[in-house]
Coordinates of C-alpha atoms in Angstrom, one line a residue:
M5 CA 0.0 0.0 0.0
R6 CA 1.3 3.5 -0.9
D7 CA 0.1 6.2 1.5
G8 CA 0.3 9.2 -0.7
S9 CA -1.6 11.3 1.9
E10 CA 1.6 11.9 3.8
Q11 CA 3.0 14.1 1.1
G12 CA -0.1 16.0 0.1
F13 CA -2.1 15.8 -3.0
T14 CA -2.0 17.7 -6.3
P15 CA -5.2 19.4 -7.5
R16 CA -5.7 16.6 -10.0
Q17 CA -5.4 14.0 -7.3
H18 CA -7.8 15.9 -5.1
D19 CA -10.3 15.8 -8.0
V20 CA -9.8 12.1 -8.4
L21 CA -10.4 11.5 -4.7
E22 CA -13.6 13.6 -4.8
R23 CA -14.9 11.4 -7.7
A24 CA -14.0 8.3 -5.8
L25 CA -15.9 9.5 -2.7
E26 CA -18.9 10.3 -4.9
L27 CA -18.8 6.8 -6.2
L28 CA -18.7 5.4 -2.7
V29 CA -21.7 7.4 -1.6
A30 CA -23.7 6.6 -4.7
G31 CA -23.0 2.9 -5.0
G32 CA -21.4 1.7 -1.9
E33 CA -18.2 -0.5 -1.6
R34 CA -19.0 -2.5 -4.7
A35 CA -18.9 0.7 -6.8
L36 CA -15.4 1.5 -5.6
T37 CA -13.3 -0.4 -8.2
T38 CA -10.2 0.8 -10.0
A39 CA -11.9 0.8 -13.3
G40 CA -14.9 2.6 -11.9
V41 CA -12.8 5.4 -10.3
A42 CA -10.7 5.7 -13.4
R43 CA -13.8 6.1 -15.6
A44 CA -15.5 8.6 -13.2
A45 CA -12.3 10.7 -12.9
S46 CA -11.3 10.4 -16.5
C47 CA -7.9 9.0 -15.8
S48 CA -6.1 5.8 -16.4
K49 CA -5.9 2.9 -14.0
E50 CA -2.1 3.2 -14.3
S51 CA -2.3 6.7 -12.8
L52 CA -4.4 5.5 -9.9
Y53 CA -1.8 2.8 -9.1
K54 CA 1.0 5.3 -9.4
W55 CA -0.6 7.8 -7.1
F56 CA -2.2 5.6 -4.5
G57 CA -1.0 2.1 -4.9
D58 CA -3.5 -0.7 -4.2
R59 CA -7.2 -0.3 -3.3
E60 CA -6.3 0.0 0.4
G61 CA -4.0 2.9 -0.5
L62 CA -6.8 4.5 -2.4
L63 CA -9.1 4.2 0.6
A64 CA -6.4 5.6 2.9
A65 CA -6.0 8.6 0.6
M66 CA -9.8 9.1 0.3
I67 CA -10.1 9.2 4.1
A68 CA -7.1 11.6 4.5
H69 CA -8.6 13.8 1.8
Q70 CA -11.9 13.9 3.7
A71 CA -10.2 14.6 7.0
S72 CA -8.4 17.5 5.4
K73 CA -11.7 19.3 5.1
V74 CA -11.4 20.0 8.9
R75 CA -9.0 22.9 8.8
G76 CA -5.7 22.2 10.3
F77 CA -3.7 24.4 12.7
V78 CA 0.0 25.1 12.7
D79 CA 1.4 27.4 15.3
D80 CA 3.6 29.9 13.5
G81 CA 4.2 31.9 16.7
A82 CA 1.9 34.8 15.6
V83 CA 0.1 36.9 18.1
M84 CA -3.2 35.3 19.0
D85 CA -5.4 37.0 21.6
R86 CA -8.3 35.3 23.3
D87 CA -10.9 36.3 20.6
R88 CA -8.7 34.9 17.9
F89 CA -8.1 31.7 19.8
C90 CA -11.9 31.4 20.3
A91 CA -12.4 31.9 16.6
H92 CA -10.0 29.1 15.8
L93 CA -11.9 26.8 18.2
V94 CA -15.3 27.7 16.7
G95 CA -13.9 27.2 13.2
F96 CA -12.7 23.8 14.2
A97 CA -16.0 22.9 15.7
L98 CA -17.9 24.0 12.6
D99 CA -15.7 22.1 10.2
L100 CA -15.9 19.0 12.4
L101 CA -19.7 19.1 12.5
Q102 CA -20.0 19.8 8.8
V103 CA -17.7 16.9 7.8
L104 CA -19.3 14.4 10.2
A105 CA -22.7 15.3 8.9
G106 CA -21.7 15.0 5.2
D107 CA -22.8 12.0 3.1
V108 CA -19.2 11.0 2.5
S109 CA -18.2 10.7 6.1
L110 CA -21.4 8.9 7.0
A111 CA -20.9 6.4 4.1
L112 CA -17.4 5.7 5.2
N113 CA -18.3 5.2 8.8
R114 CA -21.3 3.0 8.0
L115 CA -19.1 0.9 5.8
A116 CA -16.5 0.6 8.5
I117 CA -19.1 -0.4 11.0
G118 CA -20.6 -3.0 8.7
Q119 CA -17.1 -4.5 8.1
A120 CA -16.0 -4.4 11.8
S121 CA -16.5 -8.1 12.3
R122 CA -15.1 -9.1 8.9
E123 CA -11.7 -10.8 9.2
G124 CA -9.0 -8.9 7.4
S125 CA -11.0 -5.6 7.0
R126 CA -8.8 -2.6 7.8
L127 CA -11.3 0.2 7.0
G128 CA -12.0 1.0 10.6
Q129 CA -8.3 1.2 11.3
L130 CA -7.7 3.4 8.3
L131 CA -10.5 5.8 9.5
V132 CA -8.6 6.1 12.8
E133 CA -5.1 6.4 11.3
Q134 CA -5.9 8.6 8.3
G135 CA -9.0 10.4 9.5
R136 CA -9.6 10.8 13.2
R137 CA -5.9 10.8 14.3
R138 CA -5.0 13.6 11.8
I139 CA -7.9 15.7 13.1
D140 CA -7.0 15.0 16.7
E141 CA -3.3 16.0 16.2
S142 CA -4.2 19.3 14.5
A143 CA -6.7 20.2 17.2
G144 CA -4.2 19.2 19.9
A145 CA -1.7 21.7 18.4
L146 CA -4.4 24.4 18.6
L147 CA -5.0 23.6 22.3
E148 CA -1.2 23.7 23.0
A149 CA -1.0 27.1 21.3
G150 CA -3.9 28.4 23.5
K151 CA -2.2 27.2 26.6
R152 CA 1.2 28.7 25.7
R153 CA -0.6 32.1 25.2
G154 CA -2.3 31.8 28.6
H155 CA -5.9 31.4 27.3
I156 CA -6.5 27.9 28.7
V157 CA -5.0 25.7 31.3
Y158 CA -5.0 21.9 31.5
Q159 CA -3.0 19.0 33.0
D160 CA -3.6 16.5 30.2
R161 CA -3.9 17.8 26.7
D162 CA -5.6 14.6 25.4
E163 CA -8.2 14.8 28.2
A164 CA -8.9 18.4 27.4
Y165 CA -9.3 17.6 23.7
R166 CA -11.6 14.7 24.4
T167 CA -13.7 17.1 26.5
L168 CA -13.8 19.6 23.6
Y169 CA -14.7 16.9 21.1
G170 CA -17.5 15.6 23.4
L171 CA -18.9 19.1 23.8
I172 CA -19.0 19.6 20.1
V173 CA -20.3 16.2 18.9
R174 CA -22.3 15.0 21.9
D175 CA -24.6 12.2 20.6
L176 CA -25.0 13.9 17.2
H177 CA -22.8 11.5 15.2
V178 CA -24.6 8.4 16.5
R179 CA -27.9 10.0 15.6
M180 CA -26.6 10.9 12.1
L181 CA -25.4 7.4 11.5
L182 CA -28.8 6.1 12.5
G183 CA -30.4 8.3 9.8
E184 CA -31.9 11.1 12.0
E185 CA -32.0 14.0 9.5
R186 CA -32.7 16.5 12.3
A187 CA -29.2 15.9 13.7
R188 CA -27.7 16.9 10.3
R189 CA -29.4 20.4 10.0
P190 CA -26.5 22.7 9.1
E191 CA -28.3 25.8 10.2
T192 CA -27.9 24.6 13.8
F193 CA -24.1 24.0 13.6
A194 CA -23.0 27.6 14.3
A195 CA -25.0 27.8 17.5
R196 CA -23.7 24.4 18.6
A197 CA -20.1 25.4 17.9
D198 CA -20.4 28.6 19.8
Q199 CA -22.0 26.8 22.8
A200 CA -19.4 24.0 22.8
V201 CA -16.5 26.6 22.9
E202 CA -18.2 28.6 25.6
Q203 CA -18.7 25.5 27.7
F204 CA -15.1 24.5 27.0
F205 CA -13.8 27.8 28.3
A206 CA -16.0 27.5 31.4
L207 CA -14.0 24.3 32.2
Y208 CA -10.5 25.2 30.9
G209 CA -10.4 29.0 30.3
V210 CA -8.0 31.2 32.2
R211 CA -9.9 34.2 33.7
E212 CA -8.6 37.7 33.3
K213 CA -7.8 38.0 37.0
E214 CA -5.8 34.8 36.9
R215 CA -3.9 35.9 33.8
A216 CA -3.0 39.2 35.5
E217 CA -1.8 37.4 38.6
T218 CA 0.5 35.1 36.7
A219 CA 1.8 37.7 34.2

């Protein structure tokens, strides 16, 4: 398996992965063949093998591509006041809700759940490695940046992140996977994101008085 996701994708490869994800949503796992993807993306099977390797490599790239729709964060050392940090957290929450609610993510997760008891199936593992873990690492970097700048305080970054994730997602993803359309209403996501960040700050935020005392 070739994991092309580690090096980033070209615009053409992004387009191919989008076509592959559309095939998966429309036709399920059986539609996801090399010939089918090549036809839908107007490319050769040889190009697919060159870019992504085998079918598992293609799946890994599809998952990494989907995870990249949750905007990443890299700390460049720039000034980031509390409002800016909050905006980053809200942006992360919105991206996460929108991606989880999308047809593609739901199709991938349902497929992984359906294959969980199948011997030799690695889709669930790929979702963790190429999807969830990438999102978690980026969000963890954001929390570390917030802590360094004195906006939040925690003893265990991973625990703080799990709290943030739980406040954002709650039981929505389960309800989405079970087909509850009300849980997928995008017009509710902004309010949910704002509420989650507000509650997160109630638990981990550094108050102005505390910041002044430690300055």
